[in-house]
Each structure stands twice: as structure tokens, then as C-alpha cells.
GROMACS .gro file of C-alpha atoms in nm:
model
  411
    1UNK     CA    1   9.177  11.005  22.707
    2UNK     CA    2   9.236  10.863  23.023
    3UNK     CA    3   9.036  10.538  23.061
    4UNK     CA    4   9.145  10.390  23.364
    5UNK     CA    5   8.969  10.089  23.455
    6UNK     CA    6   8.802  10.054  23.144
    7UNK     CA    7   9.104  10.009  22.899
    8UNK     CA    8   9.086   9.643  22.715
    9UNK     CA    9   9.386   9.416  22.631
   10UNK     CA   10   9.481   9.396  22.327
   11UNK     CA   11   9.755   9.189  22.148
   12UNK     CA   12  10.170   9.265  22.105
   13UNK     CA   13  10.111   9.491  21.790
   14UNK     CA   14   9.830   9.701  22.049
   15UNK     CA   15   9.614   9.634  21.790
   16UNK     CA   16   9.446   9.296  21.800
   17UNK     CA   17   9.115   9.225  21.978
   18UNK     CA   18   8.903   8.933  22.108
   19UNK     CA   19   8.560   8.948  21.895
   20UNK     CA   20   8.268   8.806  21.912
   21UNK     CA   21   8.017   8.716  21.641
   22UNK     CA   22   7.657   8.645  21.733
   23UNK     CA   23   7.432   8.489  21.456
   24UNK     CA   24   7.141   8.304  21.400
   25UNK     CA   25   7.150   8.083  21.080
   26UNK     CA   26   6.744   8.104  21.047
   27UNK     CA   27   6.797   8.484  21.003
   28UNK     CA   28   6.801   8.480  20.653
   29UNK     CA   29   6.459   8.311  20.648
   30UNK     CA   30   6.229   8.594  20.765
   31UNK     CA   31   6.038   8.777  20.470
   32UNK     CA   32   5.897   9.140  20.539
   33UNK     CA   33   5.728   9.105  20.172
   34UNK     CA   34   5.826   9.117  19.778
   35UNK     CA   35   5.780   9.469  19.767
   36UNK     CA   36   5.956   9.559  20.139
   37UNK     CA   37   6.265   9.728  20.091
   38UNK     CA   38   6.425   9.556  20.427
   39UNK     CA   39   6.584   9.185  20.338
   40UNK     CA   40   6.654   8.987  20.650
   41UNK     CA   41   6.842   8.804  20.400
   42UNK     CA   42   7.116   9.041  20.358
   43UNK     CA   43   7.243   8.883  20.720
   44UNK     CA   44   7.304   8.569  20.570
   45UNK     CA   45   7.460   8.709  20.277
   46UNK     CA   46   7.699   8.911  20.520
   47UNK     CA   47   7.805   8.569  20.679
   48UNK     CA   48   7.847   8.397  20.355
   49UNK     CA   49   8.102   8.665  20.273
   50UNK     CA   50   8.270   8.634  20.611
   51UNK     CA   51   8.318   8.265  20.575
   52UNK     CA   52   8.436   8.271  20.238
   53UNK     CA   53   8.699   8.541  20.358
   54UNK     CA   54   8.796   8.314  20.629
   55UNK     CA   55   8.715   8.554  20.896
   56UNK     CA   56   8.461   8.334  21.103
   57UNK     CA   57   8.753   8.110  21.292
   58UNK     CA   58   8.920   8.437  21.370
   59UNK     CA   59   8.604   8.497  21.603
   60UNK     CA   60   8.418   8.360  21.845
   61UNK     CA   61   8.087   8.271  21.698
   62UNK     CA   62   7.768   8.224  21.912
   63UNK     CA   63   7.408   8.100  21.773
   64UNK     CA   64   7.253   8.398  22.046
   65UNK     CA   65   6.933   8.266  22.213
   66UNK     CA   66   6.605   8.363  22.170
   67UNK     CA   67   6.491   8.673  22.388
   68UNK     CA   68   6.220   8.596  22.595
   69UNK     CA   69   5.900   8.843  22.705
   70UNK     CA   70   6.077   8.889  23.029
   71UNK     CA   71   6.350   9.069  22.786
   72UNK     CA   72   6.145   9.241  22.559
   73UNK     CA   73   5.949   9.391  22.873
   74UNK     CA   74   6.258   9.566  23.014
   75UNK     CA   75   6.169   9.819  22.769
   76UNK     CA   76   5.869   9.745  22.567
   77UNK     CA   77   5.510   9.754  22.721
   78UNK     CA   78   5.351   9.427  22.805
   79UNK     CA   79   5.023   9.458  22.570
   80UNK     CA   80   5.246   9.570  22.272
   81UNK     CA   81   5.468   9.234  22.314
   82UNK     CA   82   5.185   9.033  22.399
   83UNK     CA   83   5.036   9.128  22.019
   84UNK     CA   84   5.338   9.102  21.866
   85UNK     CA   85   5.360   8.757  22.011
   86UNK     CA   86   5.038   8.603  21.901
   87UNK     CA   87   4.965   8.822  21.611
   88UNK     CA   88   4.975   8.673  21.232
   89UNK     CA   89   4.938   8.750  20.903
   90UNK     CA   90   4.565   8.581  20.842
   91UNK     CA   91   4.463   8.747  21.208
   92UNK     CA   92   4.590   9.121  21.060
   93UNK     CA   93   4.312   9.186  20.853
   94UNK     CA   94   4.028   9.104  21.154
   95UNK     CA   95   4.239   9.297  21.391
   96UNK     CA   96   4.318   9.563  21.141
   97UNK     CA   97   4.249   9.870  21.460
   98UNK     CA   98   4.430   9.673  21.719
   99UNK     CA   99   4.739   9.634  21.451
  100UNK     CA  100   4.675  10.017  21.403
  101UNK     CA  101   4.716  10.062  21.737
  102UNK     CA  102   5.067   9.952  21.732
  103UNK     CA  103   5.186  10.095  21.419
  104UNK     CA  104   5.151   9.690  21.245
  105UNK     CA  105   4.981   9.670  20.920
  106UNK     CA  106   4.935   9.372  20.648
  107UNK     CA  107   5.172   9.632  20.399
  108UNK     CA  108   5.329   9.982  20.480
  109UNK     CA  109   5.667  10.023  20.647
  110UNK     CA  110   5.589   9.753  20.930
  111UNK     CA  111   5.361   9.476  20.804
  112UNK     CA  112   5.275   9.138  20.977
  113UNK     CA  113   5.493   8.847  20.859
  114UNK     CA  114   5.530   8.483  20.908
  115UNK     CA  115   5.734   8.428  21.199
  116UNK     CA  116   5.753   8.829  21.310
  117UNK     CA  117   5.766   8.731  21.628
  118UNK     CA  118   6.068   8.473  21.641
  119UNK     CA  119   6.234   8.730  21.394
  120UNK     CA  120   6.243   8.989  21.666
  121UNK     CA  121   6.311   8.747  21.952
  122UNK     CA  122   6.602   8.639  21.758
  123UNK     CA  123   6.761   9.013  21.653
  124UNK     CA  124   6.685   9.138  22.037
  125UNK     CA  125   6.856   8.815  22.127
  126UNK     CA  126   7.181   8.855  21.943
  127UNK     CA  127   7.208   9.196  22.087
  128UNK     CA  128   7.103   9.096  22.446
  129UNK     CA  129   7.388   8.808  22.393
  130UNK     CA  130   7.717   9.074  22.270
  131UNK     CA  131   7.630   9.279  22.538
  132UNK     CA  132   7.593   9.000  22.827
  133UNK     CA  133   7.948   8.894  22.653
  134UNK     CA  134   8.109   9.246  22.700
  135UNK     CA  135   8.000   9.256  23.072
  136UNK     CA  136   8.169   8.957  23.114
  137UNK     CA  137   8.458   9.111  22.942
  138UNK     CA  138   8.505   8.791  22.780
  139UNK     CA  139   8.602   9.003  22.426
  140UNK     CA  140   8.645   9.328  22.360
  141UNK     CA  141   8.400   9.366  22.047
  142UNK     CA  142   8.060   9.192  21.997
  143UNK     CA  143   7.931   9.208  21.682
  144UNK     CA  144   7.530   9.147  21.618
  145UNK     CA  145   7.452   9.241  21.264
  146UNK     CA  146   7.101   9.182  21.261
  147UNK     CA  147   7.075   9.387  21.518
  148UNK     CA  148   7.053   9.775  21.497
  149UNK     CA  149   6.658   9.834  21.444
  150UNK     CA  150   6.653  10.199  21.614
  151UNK     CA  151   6.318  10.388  21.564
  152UNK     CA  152   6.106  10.090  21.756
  153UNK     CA  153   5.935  10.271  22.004
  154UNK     CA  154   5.831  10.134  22.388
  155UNK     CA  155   5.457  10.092  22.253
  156UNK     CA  156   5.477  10.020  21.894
  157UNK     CA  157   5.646   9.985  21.597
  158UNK     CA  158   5.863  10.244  21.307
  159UNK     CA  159   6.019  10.271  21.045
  160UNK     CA  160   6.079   9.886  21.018
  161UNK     CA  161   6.173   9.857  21.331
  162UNK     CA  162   5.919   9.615  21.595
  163UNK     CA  163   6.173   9.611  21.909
  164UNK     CA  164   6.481   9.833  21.973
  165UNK     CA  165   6.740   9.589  22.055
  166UNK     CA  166   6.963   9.871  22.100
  167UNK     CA  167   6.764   9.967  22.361
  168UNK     CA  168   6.805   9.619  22.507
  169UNK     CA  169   7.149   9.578  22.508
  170UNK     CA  170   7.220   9.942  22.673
  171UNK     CA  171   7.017   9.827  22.916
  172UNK     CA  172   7.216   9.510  22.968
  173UNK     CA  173   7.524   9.725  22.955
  174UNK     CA  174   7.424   9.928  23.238
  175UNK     CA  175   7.466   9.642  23.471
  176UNK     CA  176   7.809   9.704  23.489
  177UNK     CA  177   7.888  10.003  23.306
  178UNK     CA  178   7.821  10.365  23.476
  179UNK     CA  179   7.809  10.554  23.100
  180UNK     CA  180   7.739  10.441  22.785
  181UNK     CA  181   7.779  10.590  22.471
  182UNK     CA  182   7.560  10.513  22.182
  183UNK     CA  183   7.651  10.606  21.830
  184UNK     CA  184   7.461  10.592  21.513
  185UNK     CA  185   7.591  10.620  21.142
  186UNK     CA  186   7.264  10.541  20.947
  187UNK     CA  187   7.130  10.797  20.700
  188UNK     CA  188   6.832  10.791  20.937
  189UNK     CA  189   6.802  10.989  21.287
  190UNK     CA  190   6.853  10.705  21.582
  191UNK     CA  191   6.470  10.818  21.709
  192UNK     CA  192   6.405  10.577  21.915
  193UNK     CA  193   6.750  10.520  22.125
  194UNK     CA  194   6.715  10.856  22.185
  195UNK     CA  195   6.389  10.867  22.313
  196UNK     CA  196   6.447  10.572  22.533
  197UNK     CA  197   6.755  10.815  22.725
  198UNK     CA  198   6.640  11.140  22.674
  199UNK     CA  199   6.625  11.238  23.018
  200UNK     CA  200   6.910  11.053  23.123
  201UNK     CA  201   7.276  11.131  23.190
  202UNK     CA  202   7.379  10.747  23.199
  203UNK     CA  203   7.383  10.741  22.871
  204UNK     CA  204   7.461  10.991  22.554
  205UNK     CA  205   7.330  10.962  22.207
  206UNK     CA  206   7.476  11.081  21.882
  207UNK     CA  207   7.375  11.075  21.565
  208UNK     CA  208   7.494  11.177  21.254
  209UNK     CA  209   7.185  11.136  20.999
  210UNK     CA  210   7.057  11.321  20.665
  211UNK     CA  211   6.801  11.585  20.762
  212UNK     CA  212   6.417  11.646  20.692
  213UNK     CA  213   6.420  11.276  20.581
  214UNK     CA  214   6.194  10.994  20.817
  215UNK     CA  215   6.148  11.029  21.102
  216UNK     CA  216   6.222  11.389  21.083
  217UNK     CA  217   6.366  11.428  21.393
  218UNK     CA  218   6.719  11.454  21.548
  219UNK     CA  219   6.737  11.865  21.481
  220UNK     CA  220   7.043  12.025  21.636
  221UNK     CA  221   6.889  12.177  21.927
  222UNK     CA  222   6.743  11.894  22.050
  223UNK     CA  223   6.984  11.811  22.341
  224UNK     CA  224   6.810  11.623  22.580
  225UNK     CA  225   6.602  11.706  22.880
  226UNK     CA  226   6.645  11.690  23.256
  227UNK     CA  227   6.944  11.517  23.372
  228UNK     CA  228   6.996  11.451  23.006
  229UNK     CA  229   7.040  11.823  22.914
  230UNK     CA  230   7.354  11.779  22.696
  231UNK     CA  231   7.368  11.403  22.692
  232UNK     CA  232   7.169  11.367  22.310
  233UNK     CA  233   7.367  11.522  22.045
  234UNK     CA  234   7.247  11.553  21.676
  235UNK     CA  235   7.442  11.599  21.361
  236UNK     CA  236   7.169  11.685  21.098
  237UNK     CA  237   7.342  11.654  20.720
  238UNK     CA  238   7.230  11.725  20.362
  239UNK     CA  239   7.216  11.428  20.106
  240UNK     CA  240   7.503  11.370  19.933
  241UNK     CA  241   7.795  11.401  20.162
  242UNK     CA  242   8.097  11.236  20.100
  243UNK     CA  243   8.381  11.042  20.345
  244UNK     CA  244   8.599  11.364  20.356
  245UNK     CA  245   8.289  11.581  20.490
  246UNK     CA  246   8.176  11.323  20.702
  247UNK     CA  247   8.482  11.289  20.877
  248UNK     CA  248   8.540  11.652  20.932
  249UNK     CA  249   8.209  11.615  21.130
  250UNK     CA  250   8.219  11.294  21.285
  251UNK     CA  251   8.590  11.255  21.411
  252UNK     CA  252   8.645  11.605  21.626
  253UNK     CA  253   8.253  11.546  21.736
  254UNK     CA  254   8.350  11.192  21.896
  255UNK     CA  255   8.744  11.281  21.991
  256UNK     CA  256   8.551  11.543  22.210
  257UNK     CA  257   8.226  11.333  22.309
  258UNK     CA  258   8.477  11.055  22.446
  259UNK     CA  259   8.701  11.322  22.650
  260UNK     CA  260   8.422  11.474  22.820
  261UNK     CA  261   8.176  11.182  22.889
  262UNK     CA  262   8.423  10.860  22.927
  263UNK     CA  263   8.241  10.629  22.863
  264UNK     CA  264   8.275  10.298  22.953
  265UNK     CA  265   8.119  10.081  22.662
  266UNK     CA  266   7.977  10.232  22.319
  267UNK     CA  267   7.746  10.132  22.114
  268UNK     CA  268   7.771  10.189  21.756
  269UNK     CA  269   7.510  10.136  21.507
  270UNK     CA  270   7.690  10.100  21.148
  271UNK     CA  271   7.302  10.145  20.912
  272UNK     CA  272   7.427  10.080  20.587
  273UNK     CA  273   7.181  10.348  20.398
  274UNK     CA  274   7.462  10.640  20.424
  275UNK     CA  275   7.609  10.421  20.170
  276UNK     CA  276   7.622  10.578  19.817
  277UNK     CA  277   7.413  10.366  19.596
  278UNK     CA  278   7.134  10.298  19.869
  279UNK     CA  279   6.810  10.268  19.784
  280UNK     CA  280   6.673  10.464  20.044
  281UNK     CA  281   6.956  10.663  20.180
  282UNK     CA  282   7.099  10.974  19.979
  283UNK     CA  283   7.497  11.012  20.118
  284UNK     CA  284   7.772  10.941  19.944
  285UNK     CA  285   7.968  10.746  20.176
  286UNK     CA  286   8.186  10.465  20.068
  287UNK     CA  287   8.241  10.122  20.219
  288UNK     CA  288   8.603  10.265  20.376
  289UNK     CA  289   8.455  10.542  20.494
  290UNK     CA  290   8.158  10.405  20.640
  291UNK     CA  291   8.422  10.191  20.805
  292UNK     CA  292   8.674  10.474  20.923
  293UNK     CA  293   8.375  10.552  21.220
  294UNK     CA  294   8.438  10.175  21.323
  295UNK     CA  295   8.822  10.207  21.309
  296UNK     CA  296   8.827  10.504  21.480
  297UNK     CA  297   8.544  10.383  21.753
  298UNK     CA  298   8.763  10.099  21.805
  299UNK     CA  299   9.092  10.282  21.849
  300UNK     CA  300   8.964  10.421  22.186
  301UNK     CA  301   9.042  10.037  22.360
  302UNK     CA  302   8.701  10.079  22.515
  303UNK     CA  303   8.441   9.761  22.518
  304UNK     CA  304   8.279   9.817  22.193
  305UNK     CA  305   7.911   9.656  22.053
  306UNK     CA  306   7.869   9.655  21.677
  307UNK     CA  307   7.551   9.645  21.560
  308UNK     CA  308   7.372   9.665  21.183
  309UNK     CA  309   7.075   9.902  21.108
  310UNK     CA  310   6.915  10.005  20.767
  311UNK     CA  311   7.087   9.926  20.455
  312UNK     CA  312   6.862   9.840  20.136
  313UNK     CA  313   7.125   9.775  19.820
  314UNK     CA  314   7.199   9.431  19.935
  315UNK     CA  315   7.527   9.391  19.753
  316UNK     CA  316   7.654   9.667  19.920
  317UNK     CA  317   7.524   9.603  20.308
  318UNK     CA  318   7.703   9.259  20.260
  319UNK     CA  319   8.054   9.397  20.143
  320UNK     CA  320   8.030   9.678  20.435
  321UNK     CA  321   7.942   9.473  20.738
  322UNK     CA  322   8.188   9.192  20.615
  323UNK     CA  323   8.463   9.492  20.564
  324UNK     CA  324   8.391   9.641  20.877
  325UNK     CA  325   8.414   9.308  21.062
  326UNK     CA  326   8.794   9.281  20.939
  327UNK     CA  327   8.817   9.593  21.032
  328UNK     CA  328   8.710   9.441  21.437
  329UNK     CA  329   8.965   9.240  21.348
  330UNK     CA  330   9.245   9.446  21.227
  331UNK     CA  331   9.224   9.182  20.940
  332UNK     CA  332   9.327   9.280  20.561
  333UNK     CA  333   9.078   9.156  20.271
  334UNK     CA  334   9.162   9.104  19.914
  335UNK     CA  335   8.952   9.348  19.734
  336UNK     CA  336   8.865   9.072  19.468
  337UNK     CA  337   8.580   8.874  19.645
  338UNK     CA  338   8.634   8.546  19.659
  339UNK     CA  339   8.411   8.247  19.584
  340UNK     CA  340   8.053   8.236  19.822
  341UNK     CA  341   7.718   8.150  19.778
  342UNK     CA  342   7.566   8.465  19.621
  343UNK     CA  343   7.928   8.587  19.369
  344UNK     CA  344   7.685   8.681  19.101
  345UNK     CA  345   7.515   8.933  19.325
  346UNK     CA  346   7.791   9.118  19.309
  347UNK     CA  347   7.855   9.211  18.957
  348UNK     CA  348   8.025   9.347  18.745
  349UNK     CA  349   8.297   9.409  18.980
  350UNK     CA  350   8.314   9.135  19.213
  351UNK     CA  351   8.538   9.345  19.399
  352UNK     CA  352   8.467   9.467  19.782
  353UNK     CA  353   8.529   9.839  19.719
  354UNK     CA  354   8.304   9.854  19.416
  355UNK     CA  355   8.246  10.220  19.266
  356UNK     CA  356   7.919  10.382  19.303
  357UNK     CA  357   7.710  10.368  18.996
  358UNK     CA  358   7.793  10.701  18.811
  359UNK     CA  359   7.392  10.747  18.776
  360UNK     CA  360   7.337  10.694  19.198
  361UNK     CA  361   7.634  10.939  19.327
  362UNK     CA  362   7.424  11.237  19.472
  363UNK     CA  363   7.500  11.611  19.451
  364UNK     CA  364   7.678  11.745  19.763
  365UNK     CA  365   7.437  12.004  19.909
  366UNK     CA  366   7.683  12.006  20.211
  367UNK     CA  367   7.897  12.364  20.208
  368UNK     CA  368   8.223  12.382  20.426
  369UNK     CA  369   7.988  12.695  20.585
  370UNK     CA  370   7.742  12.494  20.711
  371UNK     CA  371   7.934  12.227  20.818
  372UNK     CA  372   8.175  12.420  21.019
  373UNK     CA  373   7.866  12.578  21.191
  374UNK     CA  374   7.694  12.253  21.303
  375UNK     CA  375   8.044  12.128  21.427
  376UNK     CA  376   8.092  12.452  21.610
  377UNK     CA  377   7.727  12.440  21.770
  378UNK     CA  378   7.743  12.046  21.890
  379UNK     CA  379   8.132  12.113  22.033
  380UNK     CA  380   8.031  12.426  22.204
  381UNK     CA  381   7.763  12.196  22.343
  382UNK     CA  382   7.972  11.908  22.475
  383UNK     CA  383   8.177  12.150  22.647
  384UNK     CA  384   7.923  12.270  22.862
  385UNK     CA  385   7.970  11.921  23.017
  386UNK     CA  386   8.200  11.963  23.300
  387UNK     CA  387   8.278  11.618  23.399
  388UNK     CA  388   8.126  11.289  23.367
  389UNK     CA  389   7.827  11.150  23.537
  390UNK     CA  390   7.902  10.845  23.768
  391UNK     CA  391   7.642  10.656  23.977
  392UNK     CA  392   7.700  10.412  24.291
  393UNK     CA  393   7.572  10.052  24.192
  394UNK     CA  394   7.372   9.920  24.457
  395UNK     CA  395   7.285   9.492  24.391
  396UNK     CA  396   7.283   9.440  23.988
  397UNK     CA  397   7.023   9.237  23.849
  398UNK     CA  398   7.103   8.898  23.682
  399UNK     CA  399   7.275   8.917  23.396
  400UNK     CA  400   7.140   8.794  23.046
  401UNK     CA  401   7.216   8.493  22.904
  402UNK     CA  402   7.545   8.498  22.666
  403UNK     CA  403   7.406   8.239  22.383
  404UNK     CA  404   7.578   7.919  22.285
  405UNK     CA  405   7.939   7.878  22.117
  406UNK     CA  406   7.950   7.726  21.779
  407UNK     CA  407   8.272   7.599  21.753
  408UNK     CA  408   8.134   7.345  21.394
  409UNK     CA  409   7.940   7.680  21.220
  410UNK     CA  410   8.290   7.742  21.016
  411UNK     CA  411   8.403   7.415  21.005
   0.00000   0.00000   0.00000
């Protein structure tokens, strides 16, 4: 692909690139609830790993700053973040139709927590920050892993999701980017990025999710609308598919998606649920083969933004976001983990390619038929995409601000 303009230095080997790592070190505090499956926690456990691996003084690590209402009003409506901002847990009972309203609740899939608020200031923040970093082409990957939270809608929450950073930081990538691509590995259907550009061909979605699962959207023929005919492009899987099927879909889907749209930044969204041994999520993907969509993402030298998503075996979200930041990297990791803060969660192994449990690997209900079919429908799609969009900036708006450099947080 020819990339012109948009190609990135890299180091003498072609291979090395300038990363950036935004974290918050209060992440880890936020509680969704004993019985929530989503653990803010699993953030810090991620870093823990990465410091113990020696990976954070390969980066550049920012504490990202808070995103104000001005941000969060870019995309979400003014009354939604004005509840979100003053609404608490002893207040959700009173104002149990106005929480209703906006999809909040004191349990179910998006309750009312301590510090809710701050907690999404602080993810939307970290993504606001990789991107403003990226337009300043001051690296070549960003990495926010609390980021990710895709089915938040303009007016309300889903899915544990309150705002769509994603959303956010396209947004913020726009400034100086003509095309973005967004693409999203979690077991679950990217909803609400894809709502958010449906009728848009500035920037294309694509997701590869498991089908008839929440939300229970992202079907094949939904394409996009308007100037976006063609620019949203859905991969709808059965449970159980493994790295070799996965691949077969996802690596001639995004080989074509980057010749015919060029884009000039991507966004991918690395959800930990198509995990085996997930929770929630019903693939069989392994932590190398999660991370083969990164590595082969980041072999196209274009600015890249890695973001988290869903991921509910905790273990296993903190070995794949700390392998796939090596992978940023071109870094190689012992597969015996070494020494951190939370070792014994990751018995009996202690290794960072553990095995599935024997009991959690799911039956492949993918057939080579059906596979070869969806491929065949999404690349006969694409090519009805005769060149790619381009748009004539006219003044850009201010850009966001980048967040503050810890130099001491791996000392």
C-alpha cells in the first residue's frame, strides 16, 4: 500500500517504534460492584505486569488528564453528562426514572458507583491524550488500555460502557487526519463506534465479533448509510473460533480494507473477551493470536491508537494487553512471568501463554463454508469502493491536551 505522507519512522531494523503509554494510577480504584463482571482493576494489574517486564522505560508514559464536559460534549449530549456528573450512588434510588432514562441503574450492566464520574473522565482522558499525541506525531503508537468502552451511546449508557472514548479520540484524530480506520477485536459488536459514523465516509468501522450475542447487532449487511454506504463493515462469527479461523477472516479483510480506504490513523480496539477462557466471551482465541491483529495492524507503518475493551478473566486481560504492548514494541517476553504484585493470580502456570482450561475451550461452530462466504460477501463489498474519500481542511479546532510525562512512574 502506498502511504505517502502518512508513513512513520521507524528504527534501523524497520521495525522499532516510538510508543506511548497513557495511565492513570487511580484507575485501579474504581469499583462497578462485587457481583459486576467489569474490574477497573485489571488496568492496574496490566501495568504491574509491564513494569515487572521492564517494558515501562521502553515507553513514554503519561498520567493523561482528566477530560473535561467541554470533551465529553463533542459527542455526548449535555443533559446525559450533566447526570453523569452529579449523579451518586445514595441519589440513584430517588432518581431511579431519571437514571432509567439514561440506561444507569443501582445494579444491572451499568450501575452508579462511587466516583463514576472521575472514572469516565479519566478513561475518555487517556484516549483524548494518545490521540492528541499521534496528531502531534510525537510517537507512532499510543496505547490507552483503559480505554476501549464501545457500545456508550450519545445519550446514555450500554453494555458497561458510560462514554465512548473511542468516539472521542476519532474525533480528535480527525483534526489532522482525512480517514480513519477503526478496528475492533472484542467478542462483542463495536455498536456504538459504529453508530457514531454510520453515515460517514471519514471514517470506516470493522468489526469482527461473535453473533446473536449483546448487543445483537453488527449483521453482515449492515454497511452503512449515506455517504457511509460501504464505510461499516461487519464480520459476524460463531463461538468458538480459533486463531487459524480468525485469521483467515481478519487478515485478507484488513490487507484489502487498508488498500482501498488508506487510511491515515487506525484505531484498534484489542477487547479481551475473544479470549478463550473469558467469562463472558465464547472464542477460542489465544493471547498470540489475539495479538497477531496488533502485529499485523502495526506492520502497515501507519499512526496507530491501541486501546482495551471488554475482557472479564482477569488473569488473562493482564497477560494479553502486557503481551500485546511488547508486541508495540517489537519487544520479546520470557514466557515465565516474572515477580509483580499479583504472581499468585496467575496460577498454576505463571507463565504468559497459559493453556486454556480444558473445561472452558468451546466447540468450533465455525465451518470453512461459512467462513469463506462471509469473507467473500465483506471483500466483494470493499471493492465496490473505488477510491478513497479525502476532504479539504478548512481552520482545525484546538487540539486536546496531550497529558503530563512521568518520567519517576518506573523509576
Amino acid at each position: 500500500m502506498d502511504s505517502g505522507g502518512n508513513s512513520l519512522p521507524s528504527g534501523a531494523d524497520g521495525r522499532k517504534r516510538r510508543v506511548t503509554y497513557h495511565y492513570d494510577q487511580q484507575i485501579g480504584n474504581y469499583y462497578y460492584g462485587y457481583k459486576h463482571s467489569m474490574k477497573p482493576h485489571r488496568i492496574r494489574m496490566t501495568h504491574k505486569l509491564l513494569d515487572a517486564y521492564n517494558l515501562l522505560p521502553k515507553m513514554q508514559v503519561f498520567q493523561p488528564r482528566m477530560a473535561t464536559i467541554e470533551d465529553l460534549t463533542k459527542f455526548h449530549t449535555d443533559d446525559y453528562i450533566d447526570f453523569l456528573k452529579s449523579i451518586t450512588p445514595k441519589m440513584a434510588e430517588k432518581l431511579s426514572d431519571k437514571c432509567k432514562k439514561f440506561n444507569l441503574s443501582t445494579g444491572g450492566d451499568c450501575p452508579v458507583f462511587d466516583g463514576l464520574y472521575s472514572f469516565c473522565s479519566s478513561y475518555a482522558g487517556g484516549s483524548l491524550s494518545s490521540a492528541a499525541r499521534l496528531n502531534k506525531g510525537s510517537c507512532d503508537i499510543a496505547i490507552n488500555w483503559s480505554g476501549g468502552l464501545h457500545h456508550a451511546k450519545s445519550s446514555c449508557a450500554s453494555g458497561f460502557c458510560y462514554v465512548n472514548d473511542i468516539v472521542l479520540a476519532i474525533l480528535e484524530l480527525l483534526k489532522h487526519h482525512q480517514r480513519v480506520l477503526y478496528v475492533d477485536i472484542d467478542v462483542h459488536h463495536g455498536d456504538g463506534v459504529e453508530e457514531a459514523f454510520y453515515t460517514t465516509n471519514r471514517v470506516m468501522t470493522v468489526s469482527f465479533h461473535q453473533q446473536n450475542i449483546f448487543p445483537e447487532t453488527g449483521d453482515i449487511r449492515n454497511i452503512g448509510d449515506l455517504a457511509g454506504k460501504n464505510y461499516a463493515v461487519n464480520v459476524p462469527l460463531q463461538e468458538g473460533i480459533t486463531d487459524e479461523n480468525y485469521q483467515f477472516m481478519f487478515k485478507p479483510i484488513i490487507k484489502k480494507v487498508m488498500e482501498v480506504y488508506q487510511p491515515e490513523a487506525v484505531v484498534l480496539q484489542c477487547g479481551a473477551d475473544s479470549l478463550a477462557d473469558d467469562r463472558l466471551g465464547r472464542f477460542n482465541l489465544t493471547i498470540k493470536g489475539h495479538g497477531e491483529c496488533v502485529k499485523f495492524l502495526r506492520s502497515f507503518n501507519v499512526p496507530l491508537l491501541l486501546l482495551g475493551g471488554g475482557g472479564y478473566t482477569l488473569r488473562n486481560v493482564a497477560r494479553c494487553w502486557c503481551y500485546e504492548t511488547a508486541v508495540a514494541l517489537d519487544e520479546e517476553l520470557d514466557n515465565d512471568l516474572p515477580e509483580n504484585d499479583y504472581y499468585d493470580y496467575y496460577g498454576p502456570t505463571y507463565t504468559l501463554h497459559a493453556p486454556p482450561q480444558v473445561w472452558e475451550i468451546r466447540d468450533n461452530k465455525n465451518s470453512i463454508c461459512d467462513l469463506h462466504n462471509i469473507k467473500r460477501t465483506v471483500l466483494q463489498n470493499l471493492s465496490n469502493l473505488e477510491h478513497a474519500p479525502s476532504v479539504q481542511f478548512q481552520e482545525r479546532p484546538p487540539n486536546a491536551d496531550p497529558g503530563e510525562e512521568l518520567e519517576d512512574m518506573f523509576e
